[in-house]
Short mmCIF file of C-alpha atoms in Angstrom, two decimals:
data_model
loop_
_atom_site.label_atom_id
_atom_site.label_comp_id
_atom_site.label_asym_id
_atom_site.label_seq_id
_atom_site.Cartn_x
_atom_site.Cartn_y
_atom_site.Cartn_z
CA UNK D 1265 9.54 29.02 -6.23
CA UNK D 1266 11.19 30.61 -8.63
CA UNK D 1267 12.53 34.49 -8.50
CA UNK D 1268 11.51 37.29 -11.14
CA UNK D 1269 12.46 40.83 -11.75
CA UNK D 1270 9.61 43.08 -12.13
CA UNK D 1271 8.94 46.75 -12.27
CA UNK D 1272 7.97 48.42 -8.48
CA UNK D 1273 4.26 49.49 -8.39
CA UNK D 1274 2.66 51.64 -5.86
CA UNK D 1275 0.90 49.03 -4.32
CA UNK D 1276 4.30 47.58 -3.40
CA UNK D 1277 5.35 50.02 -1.01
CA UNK D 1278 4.68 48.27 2.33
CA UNK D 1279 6.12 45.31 1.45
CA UNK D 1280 9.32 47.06 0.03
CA UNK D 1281 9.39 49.24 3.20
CA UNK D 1282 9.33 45.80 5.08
CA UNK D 1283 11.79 44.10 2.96
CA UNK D 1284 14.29 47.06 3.91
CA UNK D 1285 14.08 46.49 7.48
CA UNK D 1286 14.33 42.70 6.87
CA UNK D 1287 17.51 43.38 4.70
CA UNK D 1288 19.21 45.58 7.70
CA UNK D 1289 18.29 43.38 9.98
CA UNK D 1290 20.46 40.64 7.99
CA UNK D 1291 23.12 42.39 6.82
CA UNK D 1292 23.88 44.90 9.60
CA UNK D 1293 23.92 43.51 12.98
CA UNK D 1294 27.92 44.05 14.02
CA UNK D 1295 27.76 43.52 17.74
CA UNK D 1296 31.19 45.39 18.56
CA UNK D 1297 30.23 48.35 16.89
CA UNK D 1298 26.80 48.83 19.02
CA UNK D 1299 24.48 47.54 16.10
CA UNK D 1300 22.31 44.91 16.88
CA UNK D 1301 18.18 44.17 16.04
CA UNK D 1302 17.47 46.99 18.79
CA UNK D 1303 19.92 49.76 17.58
CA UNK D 1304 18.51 48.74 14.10
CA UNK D 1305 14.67 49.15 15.02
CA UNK D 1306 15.75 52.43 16.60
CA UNK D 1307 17.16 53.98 13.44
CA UNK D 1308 15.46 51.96 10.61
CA UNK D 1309 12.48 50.67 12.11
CA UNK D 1310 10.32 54.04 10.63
CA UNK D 1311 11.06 52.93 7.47
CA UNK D 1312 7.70 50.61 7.89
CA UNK D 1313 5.84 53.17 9.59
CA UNK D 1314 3.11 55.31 7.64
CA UNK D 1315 6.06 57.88 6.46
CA UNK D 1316 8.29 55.35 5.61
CA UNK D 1317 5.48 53.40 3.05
CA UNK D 1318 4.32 56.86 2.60
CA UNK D 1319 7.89 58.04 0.66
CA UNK D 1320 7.95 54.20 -0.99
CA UNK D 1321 4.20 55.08 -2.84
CA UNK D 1322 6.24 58.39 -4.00
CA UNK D 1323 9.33 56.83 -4.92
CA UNK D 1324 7.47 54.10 -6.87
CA UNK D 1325 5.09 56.70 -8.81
CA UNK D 1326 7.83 58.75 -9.25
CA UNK D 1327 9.46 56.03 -11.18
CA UNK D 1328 6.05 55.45 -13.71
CA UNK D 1329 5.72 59.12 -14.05
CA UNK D 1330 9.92 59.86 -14.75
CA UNK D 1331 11.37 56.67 -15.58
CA UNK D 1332 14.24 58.73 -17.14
CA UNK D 1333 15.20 59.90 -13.46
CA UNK D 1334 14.25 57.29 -10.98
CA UNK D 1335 14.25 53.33 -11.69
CA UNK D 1336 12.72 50.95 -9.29
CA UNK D 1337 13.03 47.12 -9.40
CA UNK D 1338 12.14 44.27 -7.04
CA UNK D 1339 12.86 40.84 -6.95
CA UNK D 1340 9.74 38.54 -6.29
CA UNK D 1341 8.88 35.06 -5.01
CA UNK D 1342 5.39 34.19 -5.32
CA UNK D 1343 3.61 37.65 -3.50
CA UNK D 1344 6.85 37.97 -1.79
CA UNK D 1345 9.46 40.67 -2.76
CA UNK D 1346 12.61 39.48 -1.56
CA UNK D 1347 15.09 41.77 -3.16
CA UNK D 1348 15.25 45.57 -4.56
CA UNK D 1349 17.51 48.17 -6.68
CA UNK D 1350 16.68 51.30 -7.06
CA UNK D 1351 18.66 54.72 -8.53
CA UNK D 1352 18.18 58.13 -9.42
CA UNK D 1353 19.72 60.32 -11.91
CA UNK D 1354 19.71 63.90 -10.76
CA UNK D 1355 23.13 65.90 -10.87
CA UNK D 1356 24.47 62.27 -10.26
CA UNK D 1357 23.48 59.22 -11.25
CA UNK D 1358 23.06 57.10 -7.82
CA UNK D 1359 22.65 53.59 -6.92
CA UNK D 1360 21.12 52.93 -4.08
CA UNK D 1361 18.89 51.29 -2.31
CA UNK D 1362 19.77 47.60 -3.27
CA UNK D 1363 19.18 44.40 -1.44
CA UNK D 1364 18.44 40.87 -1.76
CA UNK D 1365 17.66 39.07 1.32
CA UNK D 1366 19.26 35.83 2.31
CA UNK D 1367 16.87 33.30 0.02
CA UNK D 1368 17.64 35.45 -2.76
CA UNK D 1369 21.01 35.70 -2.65
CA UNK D 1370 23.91 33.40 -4.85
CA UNK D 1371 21.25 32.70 -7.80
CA UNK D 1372 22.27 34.95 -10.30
CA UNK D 1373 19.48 37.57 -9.52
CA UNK D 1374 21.96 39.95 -8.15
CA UNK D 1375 23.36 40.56 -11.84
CA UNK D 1376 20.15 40.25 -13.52
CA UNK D 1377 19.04 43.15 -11.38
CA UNK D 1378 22.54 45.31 -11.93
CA UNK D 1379 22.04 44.67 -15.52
CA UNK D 1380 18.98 46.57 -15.98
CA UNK D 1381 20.00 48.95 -13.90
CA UNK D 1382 23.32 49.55 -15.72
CA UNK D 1383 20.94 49.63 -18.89
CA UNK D 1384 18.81 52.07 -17.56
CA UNK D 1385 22.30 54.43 -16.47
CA UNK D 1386 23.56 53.79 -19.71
CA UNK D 1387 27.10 55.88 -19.75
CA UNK D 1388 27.04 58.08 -16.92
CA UNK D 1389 29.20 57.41 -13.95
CA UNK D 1390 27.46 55.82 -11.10
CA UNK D 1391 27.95 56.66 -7.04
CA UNK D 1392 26.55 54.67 -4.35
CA UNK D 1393 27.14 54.26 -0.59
CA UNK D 1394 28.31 50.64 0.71
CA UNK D 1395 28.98 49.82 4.61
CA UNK D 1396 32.38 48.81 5.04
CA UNK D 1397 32.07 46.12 6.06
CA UNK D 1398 29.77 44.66 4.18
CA UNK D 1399 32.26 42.58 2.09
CA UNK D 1400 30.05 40.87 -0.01
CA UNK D 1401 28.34 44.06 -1.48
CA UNK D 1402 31.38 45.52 -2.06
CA UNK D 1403 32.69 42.84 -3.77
CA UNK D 1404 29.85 42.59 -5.78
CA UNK D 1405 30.27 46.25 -6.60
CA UNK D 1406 34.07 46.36 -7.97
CA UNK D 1407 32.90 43.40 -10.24
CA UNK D 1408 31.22 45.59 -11.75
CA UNK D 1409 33.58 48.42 -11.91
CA UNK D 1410 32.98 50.69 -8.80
CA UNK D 1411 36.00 51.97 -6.84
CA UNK D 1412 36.68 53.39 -3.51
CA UNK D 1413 36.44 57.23 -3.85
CA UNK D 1414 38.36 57.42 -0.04
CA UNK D 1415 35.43 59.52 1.00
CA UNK D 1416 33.80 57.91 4.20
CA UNK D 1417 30.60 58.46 6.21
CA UNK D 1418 29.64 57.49 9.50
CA UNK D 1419 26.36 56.83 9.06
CA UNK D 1420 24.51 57.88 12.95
CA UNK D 1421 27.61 57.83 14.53
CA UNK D 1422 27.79 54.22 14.10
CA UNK D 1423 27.48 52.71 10.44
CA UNK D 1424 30.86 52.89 8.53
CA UNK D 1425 30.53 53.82 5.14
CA UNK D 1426 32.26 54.34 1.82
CA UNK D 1427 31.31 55.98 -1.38
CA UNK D 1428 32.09 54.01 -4.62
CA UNK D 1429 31.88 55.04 -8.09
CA UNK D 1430 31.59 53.67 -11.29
CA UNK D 1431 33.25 55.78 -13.91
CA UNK D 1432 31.34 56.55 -16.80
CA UNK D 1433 30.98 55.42 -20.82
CA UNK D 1434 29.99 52.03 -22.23
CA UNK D 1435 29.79 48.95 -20.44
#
């Protein structure tokens, strides 16, 4: 089946609050570091909880009503949504969350997705958090022109992160 970028609608939230957890769940585990599925429930697992679909619905209307200031897009397959990006623009423009879960992943959907979103930030620079050791992401990211800042984040005492930006004007 193929995969196609849409626009996030309310009714969306619980299955973007699932695909969340189902993206940390893939990406994160790191044994050594005290972050497995358990660790993982413990810290993420409210993001499918009431709350957690609860501040999706906002996010997601918050997009139709100010599409200027937040953008929301998901990646789906069939009914399924499989894959996400979504930024802000506040003082700073941010990246942030974006995922593609396993199936997703090495089709080209990845760009299609930072496109629009690069669209949609047109020339303002661009900040996001990456775990460190998520080498694929962060790949992904310089490709399109992010850099290390050097500022880090430990992310509940566990979760190494770094902050990468994308300086601004055309791209």
């Amino acid at each position: 089946m193929r995969l196609v970028i849409d626009t996030a609608r309310r009714q969306d939230a619980p299955a973007l609050a699932h695909a969340l957890l189902a993206a940390w769940l893939e990406t994160y585990p790191r044994p050594s570091a005290g972050i497995d599925e358990a660790w993982i429930r413990e810290h993420r697992g409210d993001a499918v909880d009431d709350d957690g679909i609860a501040q999706w619905e906002r996010f997601v209307e918050d997009t139709g009503r100010r599409p200027a200031h937040s953008f929301c897009r998901v990646v789906r397959r069939g009914d399924a949504i499989v894959g996400f990006l979504c930024g802000r623009r506040d003082e700073e423009t941010t990246l942030g969350p974006m995922y593609l879960l396993r199936q997703a992943q090495g089709q080209g959907i990845g760009h299609q997705l930072m496109a629009a979103f690069l669209d949609w930030a047109g020339d303002a620079p661009v900040r996001l958090w990456v775990t460190a050791y998520n080498e694929r992401a962060v790949g992904f990211y310089r490709r399109y022109g992010f850099e290390d800042t050097g500022e880090r984040h430990l992310w509940r005492d566990r979760l190494p992160n770094i902050r990468m930006c994308r300086p601004g004007g055309p791209s």
